[in-house]
């Protein structure tokens, strides 16, 4: 935690803040170690801080919180932390602009009327984008649970089986194999529904020739995994087979090229140019990937919107896709660690065309 906090406070000068009030649960967890749902912490510019929670969490906070003074009170955590900032005479108080509600801000202003509120923009999220090896270990474990779940579920996939049944089976296997909870709503989109990049599993039953896009992951140690495989029921149409081959080529090329120092835009372009050359450029409507960690979507963005170099030890997805309305779609997604000379792929499931 110490190193995280020192990385965090190194930006306080530039932000012009004397302390940062942290309220987003994943960020509270990141800086304090507290994994419960209710709590707030005040990080001072000297790296010291106070963590506030309510009596339901007194035992848990004592066990988990590292490097922060723990305060347990029945008052709302935000109010208590704000009061402390006011008592300490903190002049410039950073708040999490992307998380704090308008109402919470109003309540904070009532208890700390003299503090100047500074809206910060995801400052902890940026620190989180570069992982420690201990965090990568947890994500690696979450990824291998998802791999094992897919292996267990492949035999279930057949004509007549509903998308929901596959999703439930994936989720059951992930939990059984040690996953804490699902990483996000499991996507199982089959046949024409596979043209929806984010088609959450429904009641549709699989038919011969269907592509089946499965996008899923689970939490382990507070960190999530994220992977996608597309398989076929019986024999795919010639066009879907070609689409699969193009997506696989784009995904493989991106994995082979990605390394520290590349911008998100450059990495995205590696996959996108292959899909464009194949004539499907306008059917790849999302970015190549995104950071993954305490949340399923975090920094860095691996897309044309990110023109900054990506750092070693970031964990990102590599997930090109092609979606053809009325026909179906294909996406292949691996979770990888960006390393100085390339990537470490955390997803080990086969990417060869699978027909079941
Ligand atoms: Zn995914
Ligand atoms: Zn993803």
Short mmCIF file of N, CA and C in Angstrom, two decimals, residues 94-258:
data_model
loop_
_atom_site.label_atom_id
_atom_site.label_comp_id
_atom_site.label_asym_id
_atom_site.label_seq_id
_atom_site.Cartn_x
_atom_site.Cartn_y
_atom_site.Cartn_z
N UNK A 94 -9.21 17.53 -2.56
CA UNK A 94 -9.53 16.85 -3.81
C UNK A 94 -10.70 15.90 -3.62
N UNK A 95 -11.62 15.89 -4.56
CA UNK A 95 -12.71 14.91 -4.55
C UNK A 95 -12.67 14.16 -5.87
N UNK A 96 -13.29 13.00 -5.90
CA UNK A 96 -13.27 12.18 -7.12
C UNK A 96 -14.40 12.61 -8.05
N UNK A 97 -14.03 13.43 -9.02
CA UNK A 97 -15.03 14.03 -9.90
C UNK A 97 -15.85 13.03 -10.69
N UNK A 98 -15.26 11.87 -11.00
CA UNK A 98 -15.98 10.88 -11.81
C UNK A 98 -16.83 9.97 -10.94
N UNK A 99 -16.81 10.17 -9.63
CA UNK A 99 -17.56 9.25 -8.77
C UNK A 99 -18.52 9.93 -7.80
N UNK A 100 -18.09 11.05 -7.21
CA UNK A 100 -18.93 11.67 -6.17
C UNK A 100 -20.23 12.24 -6.76
N UNK A 101 -21.33 11.96 -6.08
CA UNK A 101 -22.59 12.48 -6.58
C UNK A 101 -22.73 13.96 -6.20
N UNK A 102 -23.63 14.63 -6.88
CA UNK A 102 -23.91 16.04 -6.60
C UNK A 102 -24.38 16.19 -5.15
N UNK A 103 -25.21 15.23 -4.72
CA UNK A 103 -25.75 15.30 -3.36
C UNK A 103 -24.64 15.12 -2.32
N UNK A 104 -23.75 14.17 -2.57
CA UNK A 104 -22.65 13.95 -1.62
C UNK A 104 -21.76 15.18 -1.54
N UNK A 105 -21.56 15.81 -2.66
CA UNK A 105 -20.72 17.01 -2.68
C UNK A 105 -21.36 18.12 -1.82
N UNK A 106 -22.67 18.21 -1.92
CA UNK A 106 -23.40 19.22 -1.14
C UNK A 106 -23.25 18.93 0.35
N UNK A 107 -23.38 17.66 0.71
CA UNK A 107 -23.26 17.27 2.12
C UNK A 107 -21.84 17.55 2.64
N UNK A 108 -20.87 17.30 1.77
CA UNK A 108 -19.48 17.54 2.14
C UNK A 108 -19.24 19.03 2.38
N UNK A 109 -19.81 19.85 1.52
CA UNK A 109 -19.63 21.30 1.66
C UNK A 109 -20.24 21.79 2.97
N UNK A 110 -21.28 21.10 3.43
CA UNK A 110 -21.91 21.50 4.70
C UNK A 110 -21.00 21.24 5.89
N UNK A 111 -20.25 20.12 5.85
CA UNK A 111 -19.38 19.81 7.01
C UNK A 111 -17.99 20.44 6.88
N UNK A 112 -17.61 20.80 5.65
CA UNK A 112 -16.29 21.43 5.45
C UNK A 112 -16.47 22.70 4.61
N UNK A 113 -17.17 23.70 5.19
CA UNK A 113 -17.53 24.88 4.39
C UNK A 113 -16.32 25.72 3.94
N UNK A 114 -15.22 25.61 4.66
CA UNK A 114 -14.08 26.46 4.31
C UNK A 114 -13.11 25.80 3.34
N UNK A 115 -13.28 24.50 3.11
CA UNK A 115 -12.36 23.81 2.20
C UNK A 115 -12.72 24.13 0.75
N UNK A 116 -11.70 24.29 -0.06
CA UNK A 116 -11.95 24.49 -1.49
C UNK A 116 -11.99 23.10 -2.13
N UNK A 117 -13.10 22.77 -2.76
CA UNK A 117 -13.23 21.44 -3.39
C UNK A 117 -12.57 21.47 -4.76
N UNK A 118 -11.71 20.51 -5.01
CA UNK A 118 -11.07 20.41 -6.32
C UNK A 118 -11.50 19.09 -6.95
N UNK A 119 -12.20 19.19 -8.08
CA UNK A 119 -12.63 17.95 -8.76
C UNK A 119 -11.43 17.34 -9.46
N UNK A 120 -11.02 16.16 -9.01
CA UNK A 120 -9.93 15.48 -9.71
C UNK A 120 -10.54 14.49 -10.69
N UNK A 121 -9.78 14.16 -11.70
CA UNK A 121 -10.30 13.27 -12.75
C UNK A 121 -9.59 11.91 -12.72
N UNK A 122 -10.12 10.98 -12.01
CA UNK A 122 -9.67 9.59 -11.97
C UNK A 122 -8.17 9.44 -11.71
N UNK A 123 -7.71 10.18 -10.71
CA UNK A 123 -6.28 10.17 -10.42
C UNK A 123 -5.82 8.81 -9.90
N UNK A 124 -6.63 8.17 -9.07
CA UNK A 124 -6.23 6.83 -8.58
C UNK A 124 -6.35 5.80 -9.71
N UNK A 125 -7.36 5.98 -10.55
CA UNK A 125 -7.51 5.05 -11.68
C UNK A 125 -6.25 5.06 -12.55
N UNK A 126 -5.62 6.22 -12.70
CA UNK A 126 -4.40 6.27 -13.49
C UNK A 126 -3.25 5.55 -12.79
N UNK A 127 -3.17 5.71 -11.47
CA UNK A 127 -2.13 4.98 -10.72
C UNK A 127 -2.39 3.47 -10.86
N UNK A 128 -3.66 3.08 -10.79
CA UNK A 128 -4.03 1.66 -10.88
C UNK A 128 -3.70 1.03 -12.22
N UNK A 129 -3.51 1.85 -13.24
CA UNK A 129 -3.31 1.28 -14.58
C UNK A 129 -1.98 0.55 -14.71
N UNK A 130 -1.05 0.84 -13.83
CA UNK A 130 0.21 0.09 -13.82
C UNK A 130 0.18 -0.84 -12.60
N UNK A 131 0.21 -2.14 -12.87
CA UNK A 131 -0.01 -3.12 -11.81
C UNK A 131 1.28 -3.53 -11.12
N UNK A 132 1.14 -3.92 -9.85
CA UNK A 132 2.22 -4.58 -9.14
C UNK A 132 2.14 -6.07 -9.49
N UNK A 133 3.27 -6.78 -9.34
CA UNK A 133 3.26 -8.21 -9.68
C UNK A 133 2.24 -8.98 -8.83
N UNK A 134 2.03 -8.53 -7.58
CA UNK A 134 1.06 -9.23 -6.73
C UNK A 134 -0.36 -9.07 -7.29
N UNK A 135 -0.63 -7.94 -7.91
CA UNK A 135 -1.94 -7.76 -8.54
C UNK A 135 -2.05 -8.63 -9.80
N UNK A 136 -0.96 -8.66 -10.57
CA UNK A 136 -0.96 -9.48 -11.79
C UNK A 136 -1.17 -10.95 -11.44
N UNK A 137 -0.59 -11.39 -10.32
CA UNK A 137 -0.78 -12.79 -9.89
C UNK A 137 -2.27 -13.11 -9.69
N UNK A 138 -3.00 -12.17 -9.09
CA UNK A 138 -4.43 -12.40 -8.85
C UNK A 138 -5.20 -12.43 -10.17
N UNK A 139 -4.84 -11.53 -11.09
CA UNK A 139 -5.53 -11.50 -12.39
C UNK A 139 -5.21 -12.77 -13.17
N UNK A 140 -3.96 -13.23 -13.06
CA UNK A 140 -3.57 -14.46 -13.74
C UNK A 140 -4.42 -15.62 -13.24
N UNK A 141 -4.65 -15.65 -11.93
CA UNK A 141 -5.46 -16.71 -11.34
C UNK A 141 -6.92 -16.59 -11.83
N UNK A 142 -7.44 -15.36 -11.85
CA UNK A 142 -8.82 -15.14 -12.33
C UNK A 142 -8.94 -15.58 -13.79
N UNK A 143 -7.91 -15.32 -14.58
CA UNK A 143 -7.93 -15.69 -16.00
C UNK A 143 -7.88 -17.20 -16.16
N UNK A 144 -7.10 -17.86 -15.31
CA UNK A 144 -6.99 -19.31 -15.49
C UNK A 144 -8.27 -20.01 -15.03
N UNK A 145 -8.97 -19.43 -14.07
CA UNK A 145 -10.27 -19.98 -13.66
C UNK A 145 -11.25 -19.90 -14.84
N UNK A 146 -11.24 -18.76 -15.53
CA UNK A 146 -12.15 -18.59 -16.68
C UNK A 146 -11.79 -19.58 -17.79
N UNK A 147 -10.50 -19.78 -18.03
CA UNK A 147 -10.07 -20.77 -19.03
C UNK A 147 -10.60 -22.16 -18.69
N UNK A 148 -10.44 -22.53 -17.41
CA UNK A 148 -10.87 -23.87 -16.98
C UNK A 148 -12.39 -24.00 -17.07
N UNK A 149 -13.10 -22.91 -16.78
CA UNK A 149 -14.57 -22.95 -16.87
C UNK A 149 -15.00 -23.20 -18.31
N UNK A 150 -14.33 -22.53 -19.24
CA UNK A 150 -14.70 -22.72 -20.66
C UNK A 150 -14.48 -24.18 -21.07
N UNK A 151 -13.36 -24.73 -20.64
CA UNK A 151 -13.06 -26.11 -21.01
C UNK A 151 -14.15 -27.05 -20.50
N UNK A 152 -14.65 -26.76 -19.29
CA UNK A 152 -15.69 -27.60 -18.71
C UNK A 152 -17.04 -27.41 -19.41
N UNK A 153 -17.23 -26.23 -20.01
CA UNK A 153 -18.55 -25.92 -20.58
C UNK A 153 -18.65 -26.29 -22.07
N UNK A 154 -17.53 -26.36 -22.75
CA UNK A 154 -17.59 -26.66 -24.20
C UNK A 154 -18.44 -27.91 -24.52
N UNK A 155 -18.33 -29.00 -23.74
CA UNK A 155 -19.14 -30.19 -24.07
C UNK A 155 -20.65 -29.95 -23.97
N UNK A 156 -21.05 -28.91 -23.26
CA UNK A 156 -22.48 -28.63 -23.07
C UNK A 156 -23.07 -27.95 -24.31
N UNK A 157 -22.21 -27.29 -25.09
CA UNK A 157 -22.69 -26.47 -26.20
C UNK A 157 -23.11 -27.36 -27.37
N UNK A 158 -24.38 -27.26 -27.73
CA UNK A 158 -24.94 -28.10 -28.80
C UNK A 158 -26.24 -27.48 -29.30
N UNK A 159 -26.67 -27.93 -30.46
CA UNK A 159 -27.95 -27.50 -31.02
C UNK A 159 -29.06 -27.68 -29.97
N UNK A 160 -29.91 -26.65 -29.84
CA UNK A 160 -31.05 -26.75 -28.93
C UNK A 160 -30.80 -26.23 -27.53
N UNK A 161 -29.54 -26.05 -27.16
CA UNK A 161 -29.22 -25.53 -25.82
C UNK A 161 -29.43 -24.01 -25.83
N UNK A 162 -30.01 -23.46 -24.75
CA UNK A 162 -30.26 -22.02 -24.70
C UNK A 162 -28.99 -21.27 -24.26
N UNK A 163 -28.87 -20.03 -24.76
CA UNK A 163 -27.74 -19.17 -24.36
C UNK A 163 -27.62 -19.08 -22.85
N UNK A 164 -28.79 -18.90 -22.20
CA UNK A 164 -28.79 -18.76 -20.74
C UNK A 164 -28.21 -19.96 -20.03
N UNK A 165 -28.50 -21.15 -20.59
CA UNK A 165 -27.96 -22.37 -19.96
C UNK A 165 -26.44 -22.38 -20.02
N UNK A 166 -25.91 -21.90 -21.15
CA UNK A 166 -24.44 -21.85 -21.29
C UNK A 166 -23.87 -20.82 -20.31
N UNK A 167 -24.54 -19.67 -20.21
CA UNK A 167 -24.06 -18.63 -19.30
C UNK A 167 -24.07 -19.11 -17.86
N UNK A 168 -25.17 -19.76 -17.47
CA UNK A 168 -25.28 -20.25 -16.09
C UNK A 168 -24.20 -21.29 -15.81
N UNK A 169 -23.97 -22.15 -16.78
CA UNK A 169 -22.95 -23.19 -16.62
C UNK A 169 -21.56 -22.58 -16.48
N UNK A 170 -21.27 -21.55 -17.30
CA UNK A 170 -19.98 -20.86 -17.19
C UNK A 170 -19.81 -20.23 -15.80
N UNK A 171 -20.89 -19.59 -15.35
CA UNK A 171 -20.82 -18.90 -14.06
C UNK A 171 -20.67 -19.92 -12.91
N UNK A 172 -21.40 -21.01 -13.02
CA UNK A 172 -21.31 -22.07 -12.00
C UNK A 172 -19.88 -22.62 -11.93
N UNK A 173 -19.33 -22.91 -13.10
CA UNK A 173 -17.97 -23.46 -13.14
C UNK A 173 -16.95 -22.48 -12.58
N UNK A 174 -17.10 -21.20 -12.93
CA UNK A 174 -16.14 -20.21 -12.42
C UNK A 174 -16.20 -20.13 -10.90
N UNK A 175 -17.42 -20.16 -10.36
CA UNK A 175 -17.56 -20.12 -8.90
C UNK A 175 -16.99 -21.38 -8.27
N UNK A 176 -17.27 -22.50 -8.89
CA UNK A 176 -16.83 -23.77 -8.35
C UNK A 176 -15.30 -23.88 -8.37
N UNK A 177 -14.70 -23.25 -9.36
CA UNK A 177 -13.25 -23.32 -9.51
C UNK A 177 -12.52 -22.24 -8.69
N UNK A 178 -13.28 -21.49 -7.88
CA UNK A 178 -12.62 -20.55 -6.99
C UNK A 178 -12.88 -19.09 -7.27
N UNK A 179 -13.65 -18.79 -8.30
CA UNK A 179 -13.99 -17.39 -8.58
C UNK A 179 -14.90 -16.84 -7.49
N UNK A 180 -14.70 -15.58 -7.10
CA UNK A 180 -15.52 -15.00 -6.03
C UNK A 180 -16.91 -14.62 -6.50
N UNK A 181 -16.98 -14.08 -7.69
CA UNK A 181 -18.26 -13.72 -8.32
C UNK A 181 -17.96 -13.46 -9.79
N UNK A 182 -18.99 -13.33 -10.59
CA UNK A 182 -18.72 -13.09 -12.01
C UNK A 182 -18.15 -11.67 -12.17
N UNK A 183 -17.33 -11.52 -13.19
CA UNK A 183 -16.68 -10.23 -13.41
C UNK A 183 -17.63 -9.18 -13.95
N UNK A 184 -18.67 -9.64 -14.65
CA UNK A 184 -19.65 -8.77 -15.31
C UNK A 184 -20.74 -9.68 -15.84
N UNK A 185 -21.82 -9.10 -16.34
CA UNK A 185 -22.90 -9.94 -16.89
C UNK A 185 -22.34 -10.78 -18.04
N UNK A 186 -22.46 -12.09 -17.88
CA UNK A 186 -21.89 -13.00 -18.88
C UNK A 186 -22.59 -12.83 -20.22
N UNK A 187 -21.78 -12.69 -21.25
CA UNK A 187 -22.31 -12.55 -22.61
C UNK A 187 -22.28 -13.91 -23.29
N UNK A 188 -23.46 -14.37 -23.73
CA UNK A 188 -23.52 -15.51 -24.63
C UNK A 188 -24.49 -15.08 -25.72
N UNK A 189 -23.96 -14.81 -26.90
CA UNK A 189 -24.80 -14.31 -27.99
C UNK A 189 -24.61 -15.23 -29.18
N UNK A 190 -25.73 -15.81 -29.65
CA UNK A 190 -25.63 -16.83 -30.69
C UNK A 190 -26.35 -16.39 -31.97
N UNK A 191 -25.97 -17.02 -33.08
CA UNK A 191 -26.64 -16.75 -34.36
C UNK A 191 -26.64 -15.27 -34.66
N UNK A 192 -27.76 -14.73 -35.15
CA UNK A 192 -27.81 -13.30 -35.48
C UNK A 192 -27.56 -12.41 -34.26
N UNK A 193 -27.86 -12.92 -33.06
CA UNK A 193 -27.62 -12.13 -31.85
C UNK A 193 -26.13 -11.87 -31.62
N UNK A 194 -25.28 -12.69 -32.23
CA UNK A 194 -23.84 -12.51 -32.07
C UNK A 194 -23.37 -11.23 -32.76
N UNK A 195 -24.26 -10.61 -33.54
CA UNK A 195 -23.91 -9.32 -34.15
C UNK A 195 -23.95 -8.19 -33.13
N UNK A 196 -24.52 -8.47 -31.95
CA UNK A 196 -24.52 -7.47 -30.87
C UNK A 196 -23.25 -7.68 -30.07
N UNK A 197 -22.39 -6.67 -30.08
CA UNK A 197 -21.11 -6.82 -29.41
C UNK A 197 -21.30 -7.15 -27.93
N UNK A 198 -22.37 -6.63 -27.33
CA UNK A 198 -22.61 -6.89 -25.91
C UNK A 198 -23.97 -7.54 -25.68
N UNK A 199 -24.21 -8.63 -26.36
CA UNK A 199 -25.48 -9.33 -26.24
C UNK A 199 -25.48 -10.24 -25.01
N UNK A 200 -26.09 -9.77 -23.93
CA UNK A 200 -26.16 -10.58 -22.71
C UNK A 200 -27.02 -11.81 -23.01
N UNK A 201 -26.66 -12.94 -22.39
CA UNK A 201 -27.32 -14.21 -22.67
C UNK A 201 -28.84 -14.11 -22.57
N UNK A 202 -29.53 -14.69 -23.54
CA UNK A 202 -30.99 -14.69 -23.55
C UNK A 202 -31.54 -16.10 -23.69
N UNK A 203 -32.81 -16.19 -24.10
CA UNK A 203 -33.46 -17.50 -24.15
C UNK A 203 -33.28 -18.22 -25.49
N UNK A 204 -32.63 -17.56 -26.43
CA UNK A 204 -32.49 -18.17 -27.76
C UNK A 204 -31.78 -19.52 -27.68
N UNK A 205 -32.28 -20.48 -28.46
CA UNK A 205 -31.66 -21.80 -28.49
C UNK A 205 -30.76 -21.92 -29.71
N UNK A 206 -29.64 -22.60 -29.53
CA UNK A 206 -28.63 -22.69 -30.59
C UNK A 206 -29.15 -23.50 -31.78
N UNK A 207 -28.79 -23.00 -32.96
CA UNK A 207 -29.17 -23.68 -34.20
C UNK A 207 -27.93 -24.04 -35.00
N UNK A 208 -28.05 -25.01 -35.91
CA UNK A 208 -26.87 -25.42 -36.69
C UNK A 208 -26.26 -24.23 -37.43
N UNK A 209 -24.93 -24.15 -37.41
CA UNK A 209 -24.22 -23.08 -38.10
C UNK A 209 -24.01 -21.83 -37.29
N UNK A 210 -24.66 -21.74 -36.12
CA UNK A 210 -24.57 -20.52 -35.29
C UNK A 210 -23.14 -20.24 -34.82
N UNK A 211 -22.73 -18.97 -34.91
CA UNK A 211 -21.59 -18.58 -34.08
C UNK A 211 -22.11 -18.36 -32.65
N UNK A 212 -21.29 -18.68 -31.65
CA UNK A 212 -21.67 -18.45 -30.25
C UNK A 212 -20.54 -17.65 -29.60
N UNK A 213 -20.82 -16.37 -29.36
CA UNK A 213 -19.82 -15.49 -28.73
C UNK A 213 -20.01 -15.58 -27.22
N UNK A 214 -18.95 -15.98 -26.54
CA UNK A 214 -19.01 -16.07 -25.06
C UNK A 214 -17.95 -15.15 -24.47
N UNK A 215 -18.40 -14.15 -23.73
CA UNK A 215 -17.50 -13.15 -23.13
C UNK A 215 -17.76 -13.17 -21.64
N UNK A 216 -16.76 -13.53 -20.86
CA UNK A 216 -17.00 -13.79 -19.44
C UNK A 216 -15.71 -13.63 -18.65
N UNK A 217 -15.88 -13.61 -17.34
CA UNK A 217 -14.72 -13.50 -16.46
C UNK A 217 -15.19 -13.60 -15.03
N UNK A 218 -14.24 -13.67 -14.12
CA UNK A 218 -14.61 -13.77 -12.70
C UNK A 218 -13.60 -13.00 -11.85
N UNK A 219 -14.04 -12.69 -10.64
CA UNK A 219 -13.16 -12.02 -9.69
C UNK A 219 -12.39 -13.07 -8.88
N UNK A 220 -11.14 -12.72 -8.61
CA UNK A 220 -10.33 -13.53 -7.70
C UNK A 220 -9.45 -12.55 -6.91
N UNK A 221 -9.55 -12.58 -5.60
CA UNK A 221 -8.77 -11.65 -4.79
C UNK A 221 -9.10 -10.20 -5.10
N UNK A 222 -10.34 -9.95 -5.54
CA UNK A 222 -10.76 -8.58 -5.83
C UNK A 222 -10.49 -8.13 -7.26
N UNK A 223 -9.77 -8.97 -8.02
CA UNK A 223 -9.42 -8.60 -9.40
C UNK A 223 -10.18 -9.49 -10.37
N UNK A 224 -10.58 -8.90 -11.49
CA UNK A 224 -11.38 -9.66 -12.44
C UNK A 224 -10.57 -10.09 -13.66
N UNK A 225 -11.09 -11.09 -14.34
CA UNK A 225 -10.54 -11.47 -15.65
C UNK A 225 -11.60 -11.15 -16.69
N UNK A 226 -11.22 -11.27 -17.94
CA UNK A 226 -12.11 -10.92 -19.05
C UNK A 226 -11.60 -11.66 -20.28
N UNK A 227 -12.42 -12.52 -20.84
CA UNK A 227 -12.00 -13.25 -22.05
C UNK A 227 -13.21 -13.51 -22.94
N UNK A 228 -12.96 -13.70 -24.22
CA UNK A 228 -14.02 -14.04 -25.16
C UNK A 228 -13.54 -15.14 -26.10
N UNK A 229 -14.40 -16.11 -26.32
CA UNK A 229 -14.17 -17.07 -27.38
C UNK A 229 -15.46 -17.17 -28.19
N UNK A 230 -15.30 -17.41 -29.49
CA UNK A 230 -16.45 -17.63 -30.37
C UNK A 230 -16.32 -19.03 -30.94
N UNK A 231 -17.34 -19.86 -30.72
CA UNK A 231 -17.32 -21.22 -31.27
C UNK A 231 -18.52 -21.36 -32.20
N UNK A 232 -18.55 -22.44 -32.97
CA UNK A 232 -19.66 -22.65 -33.90
C UNK A 232 -20.39 -23.95 -33.58
N UNK A 233 -21.69 -23.91 -33.84
CA UNK A 233 -22.51 -25.11 -33.70
C UNK A 233 -22.55 -25.76 -35.08
N UNK A 234 -21.96 -26.93 -35.20
CA UNK A 234 -21.91 -27.57 -36.52
C UNK A 234 -20.98 -26.81 -37.45
N UNK A 235 -21.40 -26.64 -38.69
CA UNK A 235 -20.53 -26.03 -39.71
C UNK A 235 -20.91 -24.57 -39.94
N UNK A 236 -19.94 -23.67 -39.80
CA UNK A 236 -20.24 -22.26 -40.07
C UNK A 236 -20.41 -21.99 -41.56
N UNK A 237 -21.12 -20.92 -41.90
CA UNK A 237 -21.25 -20.53 -43.31
C UNK A 237 -19.86 -20.08 -43.79
N UNK A 238 -19.63 -20.12 -45.11
CA UNK A 238 -18.32 -19.69 -45.62
C UNK A 238 -17.97 -18.27 -45.17
N UNK A 239 -18.98 -17.38 -45.13
CA UNK A 239 -18.67 -16.01 -44.73
C UNK A 239 -18.26 -15.94 -43.25
N UNK A 240 -18.98 -16.64 -42.38
CA UNK A 240 -18.62 -16.59 -40.96
C UNK A 240 -17.26 -17.24 -40.72
N UNK A 241 -16.94 -18.25 -41.49
CA UNK A 241 -15.63 -18.88 -41.37
C UNK A 241 -14.54 -17.88 -41.74
N UNK A 242 -14.82 -17.13 -42.81
CA UNK A 242 -13.85 -16.11 -43.24
C UNK A 242 -13.72 -15.01 -42.18
N UNK A 243 -14.87 -14.60 -41.63
CA UNK A 243 -14.85 -13.57 -40.58
C UNK A 243 -14.01 -14.06 -39.39
N UNK A 244 -14.18 -15.32 -39.05
CA UNK A 244 -13.41 -15.87 -37.93
C UNK A 244 -11.91 -15.80 -38.22
N UNK A 245 -11.58 -16.16 -39.44
CA UNK A 245 -10.16 -16.19 -39.83
C UNK A 245 -9.57 -14.77 -39.78
N UNK A 246 -10.35 -13.78 -40.21
CA UNK A 246 -9.86 -12.39 -40.21
C UNK A 246 -9.68 -11.89 -38.76
N UNK A 247 -10.67 -12.16 -37.90
CA UNK A 247 -10.58 -11.71 -36.50
C UNK A 247 -9.39 -12.38 -35.82
N UNK A 248 -9.21 -13.65 -36.08
CA UNK A 248 -8.09 -14.37 -35.46
C UNK A 248 -6.75 -13.79 -35.92
N UNK A 249 -6.66 -13.48 -37.20
CA UNK A 249 -5.42 -12.91 -37.73
C UNK A 249 -5.16 -11.53 -37.09
N UNK A 250 -6.21 -10.74 -36.97
CA UNK A 250 -6.07 -9.40 -36.36
C UNK A 250 -5.68 -9.53 -34.89
N UNK A 251 -6.31 -10.46 -34.20
CA UNK A 251 -6.04 -10.62 -32.77
C UNK A 251 -4.62 -11.12 -32.54
N UNK A 252 -4.20 -12.08 -33.36
CA UNK A 252 -2.85 -12.64 -33.22
C UNK A 252 -1.80 -11.58 -33.53
N UNK A 253 -2.05 -10.80 -34.59
CA UNK A 253 -1.08 -9.76 -34.96
C UNK A 253 -0.94 -8.73 -33.84
N UNK A 254 -2.07 -8.36 -33.23
CA UNK A 254 -2.02 -7.38 -32.14
C UNK A 254 -1.24 -7.95 -30.96
N UNK A 255 -1.48 -9.21 -30.63
CA UNK A 255 -0.76 -9.86 -29.51
C UNK A 255 0.74 -9.92 -29.81
N UNK A 256 1.08 -10.17 -31.06
CA UNK A 256 2.50 -10.31 -31.41
C UNK A 256 3.22 -8.97 -31.44
N UNK A 257 2.48 -7.88 -31.62
CA UNK A 257 3.11 -6.56 -31.78
C UNK A 257 3.12 -5.75 -30.49
N UNK A 258 2.10 -5.95 -29.68
CA UNK A 258 1.92 -5.11 -28.49
C UNK A 258 3.11 -5.20 -27.54
#
